[in-house]
Short mmCIF file of C-alpha atoms and ligand atoms in Angstrom, two decimals:
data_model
loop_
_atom_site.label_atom_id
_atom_site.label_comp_id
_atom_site.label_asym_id
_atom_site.label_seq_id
_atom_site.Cartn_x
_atom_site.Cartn_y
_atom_site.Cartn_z
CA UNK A 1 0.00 0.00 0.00
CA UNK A 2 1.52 3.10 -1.02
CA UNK A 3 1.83 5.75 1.89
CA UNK A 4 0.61 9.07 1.23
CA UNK A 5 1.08 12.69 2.21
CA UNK A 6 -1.49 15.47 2.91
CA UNK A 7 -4.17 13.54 0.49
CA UNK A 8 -1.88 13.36 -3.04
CA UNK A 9 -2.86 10.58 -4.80
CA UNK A 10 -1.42 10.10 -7.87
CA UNK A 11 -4.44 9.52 -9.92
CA UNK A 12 -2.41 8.18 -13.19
CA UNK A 13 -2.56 4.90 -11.63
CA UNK A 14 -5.63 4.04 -12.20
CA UNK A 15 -5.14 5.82 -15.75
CA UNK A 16 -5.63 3.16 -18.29
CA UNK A 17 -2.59 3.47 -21.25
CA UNK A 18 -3.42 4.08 -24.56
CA UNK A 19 -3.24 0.10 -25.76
CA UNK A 20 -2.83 -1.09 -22.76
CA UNK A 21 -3.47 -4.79 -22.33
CA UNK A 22 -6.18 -4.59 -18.79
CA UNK A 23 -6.65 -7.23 -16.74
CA UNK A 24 -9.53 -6.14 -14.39
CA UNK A 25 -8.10 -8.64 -11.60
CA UNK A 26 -4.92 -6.42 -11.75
CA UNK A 27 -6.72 -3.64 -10.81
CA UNK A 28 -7.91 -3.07 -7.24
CA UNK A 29 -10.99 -2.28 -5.90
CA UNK A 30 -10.46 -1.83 -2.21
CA UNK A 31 -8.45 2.09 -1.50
CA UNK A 32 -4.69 1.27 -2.40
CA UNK A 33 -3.22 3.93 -0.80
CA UNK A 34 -2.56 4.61 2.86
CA UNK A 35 -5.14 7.85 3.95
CA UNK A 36 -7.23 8.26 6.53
CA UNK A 37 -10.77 8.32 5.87
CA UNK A 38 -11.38 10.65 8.56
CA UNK A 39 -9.07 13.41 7.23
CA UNK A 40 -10.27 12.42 3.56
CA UNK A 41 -13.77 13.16 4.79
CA UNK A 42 -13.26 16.40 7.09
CA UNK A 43 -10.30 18.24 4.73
CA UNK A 44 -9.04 16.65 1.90
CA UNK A 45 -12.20 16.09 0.03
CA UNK A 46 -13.97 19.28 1.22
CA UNK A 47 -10.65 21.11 0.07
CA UNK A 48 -10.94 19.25 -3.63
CA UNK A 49 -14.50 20.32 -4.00
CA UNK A 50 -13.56 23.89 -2.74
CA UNK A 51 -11.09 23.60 -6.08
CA UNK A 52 -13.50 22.08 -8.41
CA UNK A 53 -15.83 25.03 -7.83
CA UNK A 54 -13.11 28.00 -8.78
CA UNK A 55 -12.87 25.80 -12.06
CA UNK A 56 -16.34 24.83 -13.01
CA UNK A 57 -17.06 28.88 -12.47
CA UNK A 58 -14.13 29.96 -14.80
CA UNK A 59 -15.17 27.25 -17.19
CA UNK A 60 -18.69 28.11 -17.64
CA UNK A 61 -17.05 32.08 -17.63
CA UNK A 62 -14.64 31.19 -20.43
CA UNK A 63 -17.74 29.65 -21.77
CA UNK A 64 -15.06 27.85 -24.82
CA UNK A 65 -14.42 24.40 -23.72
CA UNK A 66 -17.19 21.63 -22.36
CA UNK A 67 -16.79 18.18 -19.95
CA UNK A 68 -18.25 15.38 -20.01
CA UNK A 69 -17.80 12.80 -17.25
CA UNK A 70 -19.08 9.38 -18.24
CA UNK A 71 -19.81 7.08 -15.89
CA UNK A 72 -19.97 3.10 -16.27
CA UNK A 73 -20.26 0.51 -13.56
CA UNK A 74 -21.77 -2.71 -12.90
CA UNK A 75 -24.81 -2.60 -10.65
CA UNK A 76 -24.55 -0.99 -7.13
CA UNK A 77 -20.97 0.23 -8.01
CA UNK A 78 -21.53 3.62 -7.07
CA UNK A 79 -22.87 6.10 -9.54
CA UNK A 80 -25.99 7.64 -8.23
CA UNK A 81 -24.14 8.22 -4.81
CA UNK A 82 -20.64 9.17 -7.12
CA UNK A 83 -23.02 11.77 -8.85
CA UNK A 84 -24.86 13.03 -5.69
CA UNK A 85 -21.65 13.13 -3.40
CA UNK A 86 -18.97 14.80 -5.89
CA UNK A 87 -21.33 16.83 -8.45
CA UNK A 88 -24.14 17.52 -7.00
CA UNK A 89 -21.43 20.05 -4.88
CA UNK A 90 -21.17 22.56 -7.70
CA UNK A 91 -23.12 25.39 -9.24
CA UNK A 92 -26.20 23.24 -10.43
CA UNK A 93 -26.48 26.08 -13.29
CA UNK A 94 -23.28 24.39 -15.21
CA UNK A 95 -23.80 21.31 -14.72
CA UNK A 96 -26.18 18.05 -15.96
CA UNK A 97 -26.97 14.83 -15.30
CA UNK A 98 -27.97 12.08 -17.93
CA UNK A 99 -29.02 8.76 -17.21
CA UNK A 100 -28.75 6.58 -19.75
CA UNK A 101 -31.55 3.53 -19.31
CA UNK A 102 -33.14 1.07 -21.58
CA UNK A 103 -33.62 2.69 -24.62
CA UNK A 104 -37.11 4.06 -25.35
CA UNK A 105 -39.18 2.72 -28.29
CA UNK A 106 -38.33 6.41 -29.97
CA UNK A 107 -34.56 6.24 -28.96
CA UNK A 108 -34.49 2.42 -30.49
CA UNK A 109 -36.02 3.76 -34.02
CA UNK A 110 -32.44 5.97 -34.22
CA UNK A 111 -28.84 4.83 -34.02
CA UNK A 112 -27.21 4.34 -30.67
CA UNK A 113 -25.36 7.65 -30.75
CA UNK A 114 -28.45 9.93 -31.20
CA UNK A 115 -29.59 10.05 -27.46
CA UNK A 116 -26.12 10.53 -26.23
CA UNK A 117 -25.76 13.52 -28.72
CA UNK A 118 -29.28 14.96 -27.86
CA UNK A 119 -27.46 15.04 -23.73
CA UNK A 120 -23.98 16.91 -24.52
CA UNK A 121 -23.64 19.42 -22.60
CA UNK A 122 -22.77 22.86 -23.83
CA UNK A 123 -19.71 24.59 -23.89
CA UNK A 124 -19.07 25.98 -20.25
CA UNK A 125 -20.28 23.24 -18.59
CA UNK A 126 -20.01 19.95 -17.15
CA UNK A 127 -22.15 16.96 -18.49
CA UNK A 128 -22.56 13.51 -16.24
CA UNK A 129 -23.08 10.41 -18.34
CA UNK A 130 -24.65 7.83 -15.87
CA UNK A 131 -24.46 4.66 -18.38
CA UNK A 132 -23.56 6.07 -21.84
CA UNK A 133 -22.88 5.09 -25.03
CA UNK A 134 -20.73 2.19 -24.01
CA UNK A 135 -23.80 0.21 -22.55
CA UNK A 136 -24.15 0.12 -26.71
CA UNK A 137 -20.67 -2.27 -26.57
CA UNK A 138 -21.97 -3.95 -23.11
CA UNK A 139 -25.35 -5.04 -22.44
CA UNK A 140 -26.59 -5.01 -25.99
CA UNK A 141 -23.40 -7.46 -26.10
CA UNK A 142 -23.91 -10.17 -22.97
CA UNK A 143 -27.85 -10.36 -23.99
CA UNK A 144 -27.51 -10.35 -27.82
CA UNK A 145 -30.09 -7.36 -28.57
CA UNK A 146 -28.54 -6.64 -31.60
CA UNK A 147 -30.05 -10.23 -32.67
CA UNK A 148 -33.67 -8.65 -31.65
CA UNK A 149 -32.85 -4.93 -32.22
CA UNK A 150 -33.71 -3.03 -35.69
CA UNK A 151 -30.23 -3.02 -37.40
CA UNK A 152 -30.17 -4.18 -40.95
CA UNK A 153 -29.53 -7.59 -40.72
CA UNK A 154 -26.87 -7.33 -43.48
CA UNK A 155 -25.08 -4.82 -41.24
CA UNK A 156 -24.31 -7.33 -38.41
CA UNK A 157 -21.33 -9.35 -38.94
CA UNK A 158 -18.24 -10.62 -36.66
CA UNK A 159 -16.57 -7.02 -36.99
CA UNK A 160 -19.77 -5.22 -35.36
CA UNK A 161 -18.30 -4.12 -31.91
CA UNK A 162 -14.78 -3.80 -33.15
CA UNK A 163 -16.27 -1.34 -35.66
CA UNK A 164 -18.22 0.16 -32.84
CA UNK A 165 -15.06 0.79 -31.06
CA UNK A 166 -13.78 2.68 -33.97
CA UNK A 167 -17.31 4.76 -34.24
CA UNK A 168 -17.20 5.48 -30.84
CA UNK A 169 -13.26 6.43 -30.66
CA UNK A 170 -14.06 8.49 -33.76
CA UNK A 171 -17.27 10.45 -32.12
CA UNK A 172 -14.95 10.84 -28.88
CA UNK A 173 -12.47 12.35 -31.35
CA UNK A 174 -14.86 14.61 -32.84
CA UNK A 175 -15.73 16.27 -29.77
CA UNK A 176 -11.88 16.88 -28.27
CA UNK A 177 -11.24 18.85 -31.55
CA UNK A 178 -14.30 20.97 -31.15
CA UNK A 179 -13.35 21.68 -27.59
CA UNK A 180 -15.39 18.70 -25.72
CA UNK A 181 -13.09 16.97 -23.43
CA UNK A 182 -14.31 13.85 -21.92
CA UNK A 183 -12.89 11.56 -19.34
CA UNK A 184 -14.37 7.83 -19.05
CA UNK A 185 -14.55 6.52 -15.09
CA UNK A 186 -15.29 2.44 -14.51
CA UNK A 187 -16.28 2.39 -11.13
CA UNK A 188 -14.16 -0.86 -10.04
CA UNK A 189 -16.64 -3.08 -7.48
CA UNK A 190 -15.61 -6.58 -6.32
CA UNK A 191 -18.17 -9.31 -6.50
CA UNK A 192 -18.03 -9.66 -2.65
CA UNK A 193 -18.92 -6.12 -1.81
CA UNK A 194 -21.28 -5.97 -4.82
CA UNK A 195 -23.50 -8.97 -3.06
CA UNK A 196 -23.21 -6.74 0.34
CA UNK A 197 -24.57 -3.82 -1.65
CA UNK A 198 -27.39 -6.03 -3.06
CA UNK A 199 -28.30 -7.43 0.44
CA UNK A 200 -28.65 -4.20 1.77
CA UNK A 201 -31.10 -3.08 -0.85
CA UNK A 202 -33.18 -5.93 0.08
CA UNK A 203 -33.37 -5.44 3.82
CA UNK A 204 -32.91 -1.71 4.18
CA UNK A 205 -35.93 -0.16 3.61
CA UNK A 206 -34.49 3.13 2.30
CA UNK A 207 -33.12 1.30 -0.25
CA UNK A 208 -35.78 -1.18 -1.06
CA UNK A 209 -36.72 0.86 -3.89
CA UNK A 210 -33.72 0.33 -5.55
CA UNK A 211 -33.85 -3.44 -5.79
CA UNK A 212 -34.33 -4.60 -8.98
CA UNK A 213 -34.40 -8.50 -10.31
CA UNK A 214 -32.52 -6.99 -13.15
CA UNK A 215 -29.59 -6.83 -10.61
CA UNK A 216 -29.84 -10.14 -9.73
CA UNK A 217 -29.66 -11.51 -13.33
CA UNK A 218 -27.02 -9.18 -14.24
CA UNK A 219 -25.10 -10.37 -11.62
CA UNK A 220 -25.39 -14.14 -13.01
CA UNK A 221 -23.56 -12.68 -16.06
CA UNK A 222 -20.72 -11.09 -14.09
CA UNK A 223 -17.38 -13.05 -15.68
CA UNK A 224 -18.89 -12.20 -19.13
CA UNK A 225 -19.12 -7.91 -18.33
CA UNK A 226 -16.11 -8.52 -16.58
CA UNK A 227 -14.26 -9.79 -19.82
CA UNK A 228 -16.38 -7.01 -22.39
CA UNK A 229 -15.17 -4.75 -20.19
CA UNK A 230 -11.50 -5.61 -20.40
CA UNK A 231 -12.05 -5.66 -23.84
CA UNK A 232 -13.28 -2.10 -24.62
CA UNK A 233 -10.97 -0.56 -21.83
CA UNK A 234 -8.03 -1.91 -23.74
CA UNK A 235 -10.00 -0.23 -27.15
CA UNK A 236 -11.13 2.61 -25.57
CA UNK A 237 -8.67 4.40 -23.94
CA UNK A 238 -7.26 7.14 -25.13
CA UNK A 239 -5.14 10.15 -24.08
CA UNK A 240 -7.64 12.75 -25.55
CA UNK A 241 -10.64 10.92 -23.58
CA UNK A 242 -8.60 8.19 -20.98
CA UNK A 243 -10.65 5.96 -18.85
CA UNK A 244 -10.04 5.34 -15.05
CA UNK A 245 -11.16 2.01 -13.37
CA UNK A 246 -11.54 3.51 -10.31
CA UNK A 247 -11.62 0.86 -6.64
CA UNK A 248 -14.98 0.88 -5.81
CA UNK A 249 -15.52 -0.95 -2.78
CA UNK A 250 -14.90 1.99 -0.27
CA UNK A 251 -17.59 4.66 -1.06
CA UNK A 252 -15.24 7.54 0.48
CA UNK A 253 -12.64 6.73 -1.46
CA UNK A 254 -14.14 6.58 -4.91
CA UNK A 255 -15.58 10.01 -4.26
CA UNK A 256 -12.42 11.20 -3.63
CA UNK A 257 -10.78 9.74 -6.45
CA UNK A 258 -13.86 10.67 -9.09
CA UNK A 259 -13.04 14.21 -7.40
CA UNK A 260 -9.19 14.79 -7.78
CA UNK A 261 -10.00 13.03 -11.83
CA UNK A 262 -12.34 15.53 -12.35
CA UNK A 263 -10.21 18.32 -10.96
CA UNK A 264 -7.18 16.70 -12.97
CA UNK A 265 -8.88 17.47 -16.22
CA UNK A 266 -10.02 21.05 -15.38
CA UNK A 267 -6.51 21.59 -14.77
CA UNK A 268 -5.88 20.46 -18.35
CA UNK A 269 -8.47 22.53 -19.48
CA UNK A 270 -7.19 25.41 -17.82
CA UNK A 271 -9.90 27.73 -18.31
CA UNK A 272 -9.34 31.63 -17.37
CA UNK A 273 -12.08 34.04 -16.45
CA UNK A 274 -12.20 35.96 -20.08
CA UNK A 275 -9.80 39.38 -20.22
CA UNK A 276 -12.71 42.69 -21.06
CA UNK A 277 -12.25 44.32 -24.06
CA UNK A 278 -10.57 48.12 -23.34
CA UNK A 279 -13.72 50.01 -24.04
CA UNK A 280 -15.26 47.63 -21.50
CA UNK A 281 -12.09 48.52 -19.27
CA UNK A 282 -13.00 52.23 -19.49
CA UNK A 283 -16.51 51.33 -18.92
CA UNK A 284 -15.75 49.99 -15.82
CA UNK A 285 -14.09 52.87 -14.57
CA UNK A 286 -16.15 54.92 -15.54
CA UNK A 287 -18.51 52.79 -12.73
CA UNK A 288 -15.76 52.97 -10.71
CA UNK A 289 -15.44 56.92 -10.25
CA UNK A 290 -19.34 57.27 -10.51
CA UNK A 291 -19.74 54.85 -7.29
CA UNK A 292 -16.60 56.75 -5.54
CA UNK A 293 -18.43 59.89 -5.62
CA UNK A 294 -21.36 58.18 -3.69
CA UNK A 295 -19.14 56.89 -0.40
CA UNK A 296 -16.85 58.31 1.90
CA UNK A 297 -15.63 55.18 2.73
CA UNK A 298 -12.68 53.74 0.61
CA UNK A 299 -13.81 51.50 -1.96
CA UNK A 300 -11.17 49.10 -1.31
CA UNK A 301 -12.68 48.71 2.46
CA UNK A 302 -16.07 48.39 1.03
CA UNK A 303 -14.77 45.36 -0.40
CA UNK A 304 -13.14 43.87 2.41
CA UNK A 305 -15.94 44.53 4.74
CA UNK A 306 -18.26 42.22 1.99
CA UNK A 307 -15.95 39.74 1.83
CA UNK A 308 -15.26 39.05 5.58
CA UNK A 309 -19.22 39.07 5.90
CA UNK A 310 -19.36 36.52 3.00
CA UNK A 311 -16.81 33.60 4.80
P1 ATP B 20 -28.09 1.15 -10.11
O1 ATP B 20 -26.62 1.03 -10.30
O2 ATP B 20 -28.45 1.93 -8.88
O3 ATP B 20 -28.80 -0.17 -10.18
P2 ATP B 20 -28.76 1.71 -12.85
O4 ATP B 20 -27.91 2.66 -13.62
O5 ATP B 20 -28.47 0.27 -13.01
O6 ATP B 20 -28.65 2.07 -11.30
P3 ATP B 20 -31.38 1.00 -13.51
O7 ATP B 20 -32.62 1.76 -13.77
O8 ATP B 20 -31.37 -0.03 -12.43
O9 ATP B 20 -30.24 2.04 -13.24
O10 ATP B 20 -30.93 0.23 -14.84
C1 ATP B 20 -30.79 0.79 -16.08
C2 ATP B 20 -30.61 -0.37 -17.03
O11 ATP B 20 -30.67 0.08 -18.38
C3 ATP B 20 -29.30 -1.10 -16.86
O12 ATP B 20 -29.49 -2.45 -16.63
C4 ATP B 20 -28.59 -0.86 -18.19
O13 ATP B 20 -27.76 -1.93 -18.59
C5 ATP B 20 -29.77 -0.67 -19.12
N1 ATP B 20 -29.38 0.03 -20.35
C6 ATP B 20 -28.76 1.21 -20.47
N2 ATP B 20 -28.50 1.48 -21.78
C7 ATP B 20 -28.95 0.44 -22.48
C8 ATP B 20 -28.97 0.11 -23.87
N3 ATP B 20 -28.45 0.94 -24.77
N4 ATP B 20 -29.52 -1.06 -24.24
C9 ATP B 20 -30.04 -1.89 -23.32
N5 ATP B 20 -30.07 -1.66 -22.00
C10 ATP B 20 -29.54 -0.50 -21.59
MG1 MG B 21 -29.59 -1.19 -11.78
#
């Protein structure tokens, strides 16, 4: 276990290469690293969030470049409380959440892509992808829809999902050179903690609601995701739009993790609160004297007084 200092974790571990060969064993799903939840939970993670915020709110300023965060997982991984823990902390104004389900009778009449287009987010802000696109190389996979779907029938051949790869590397592609940058998160859940997770939605009442049988069968199929998923990982992964397989069995640490990823990207981004143009310099100073004239006070102080009251 790798010891760390004040909360740095280096995130590129989980980082999937460009061509890398993944073996989802290799990968862990309990928190690798030596931190202390309680410090996670009271500083770190606050202080990460705190930073997230000063960068969605110069993104959506900038109001040039656009994120989307997709999120895949097998059932009870994480997502909803991934989504409600680390996003739901910013300025709900830049920011959306799309669940992807089982496509609608109107959704299956169009290719895959078409929902997922109709829920990019625009430039400025931050879209969620809760299932995405790549349930399109997953579950349509392990239960053979494509056998019942409305694809040409001359159209499906052994080279489908490789081909799909290459559609959906090209779309991903696309949207980096038009200023979309995505970043792909597999939240990493063992089969042990999974069953825990499933338990608890059957006892707990809270969470009764989210019991579905559809869990249960899924889970039957669990070796056979586990292997698609190796498989489009290794395809998938790119440095323009990288997954993560993030551990998954330690809710605290996920959200951390999903929170330093997502900070890690706005940092690429590096989006700056736009420069105004010199007449609207003048403009403002022109504000400036006007309001002087009204105060005795120094404006400066004004300021200060606002901002102490603010914290
Ligand atoms: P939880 O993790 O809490 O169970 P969930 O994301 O699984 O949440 P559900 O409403 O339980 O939400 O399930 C949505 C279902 O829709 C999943 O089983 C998923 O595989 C399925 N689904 C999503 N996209 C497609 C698709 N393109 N084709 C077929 N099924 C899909
Ligand atoms: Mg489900």
């Amino acid at each position: 276990m790798e010891n760390i200092k004040k909360g740095k974790i280096d995130i590129d571990r989980y980082r999937v290469k460009e061509n890398e060969k993944v073996n989802l064993k290799k990968f862990p799903t309990k928190r690798d690293v030596n931190i202390d939840k309680g410090e996670v939970k009271s500083a770190f993670f606050p202080e990460v969030i705190e930073q997230l915020k000063l960068y969605q709110e110069k993104l959506y300023a900038q109001n040039t470049y656009g994120l989307i965060i997709v999120l895949q997982a097998m059932d009870a991984a994480g997502k909803d409380g991934t989504v409600n823990h680390v996003f739901a902390n910013l300025d709900p104004g830049g920011v959306s959440v799309a669940s992807f389900k089982q496509p609608t009778t109107e959704e299956k009449d169009h290719d895959y892509m078409w929902r997922i287009n109709k829920a990019l987010p625009p430039r400025g802000n931050i879209g969620i992808f809760n299932r995405s696109h790549y349930e399109d190389v997953i579950v349509t996979r392990v239960h053979n829809l494509i056998s019942t779907g409305q694809l040409p029938r001359d159209l499906i051949d052994r080279n489908i999902w490789m081909e799909r790869y290459e559609q959906i590397n090209n779309w991903e592609k696309y949207l980096h050179q038009n200023g979309f940058y995505m970043v792909k998160i597999f939240l990493h859940v063992s089969k042990e903690e999974q069953q825990k997770r499933l338990i608890d939605r059957i006892f707990n009442h809270e969470k009764n609601w989210k019991f579905s049988m559809g869990d249960i069968h899924e889970r039957e199929h669990w070796d056979e995701y586990r292997e698609l998923y190796e498989e489009l990982l290794e395809n998938t992964s790119k440095d323009r739009s990288p997954w993560y397989i993030v551990p998954a069995d330690n809710k605290w640490f996920t959200r951390y993790v999903v929170a330093l990823i997502t900070l890690g990207v706005l940092k690429k981004i590096d989006p700056k609160f736009p420069k105004l143009s010199p007449e609207e310099q003048k403009q403002l100073e022109r504000f400036r004297d006007m309001i002087k004239k009204e105060t005795d006070k120094p404006l400066e102080e004004i300021r200060k007084e606002m901002e102490k009251e603010e914290k």
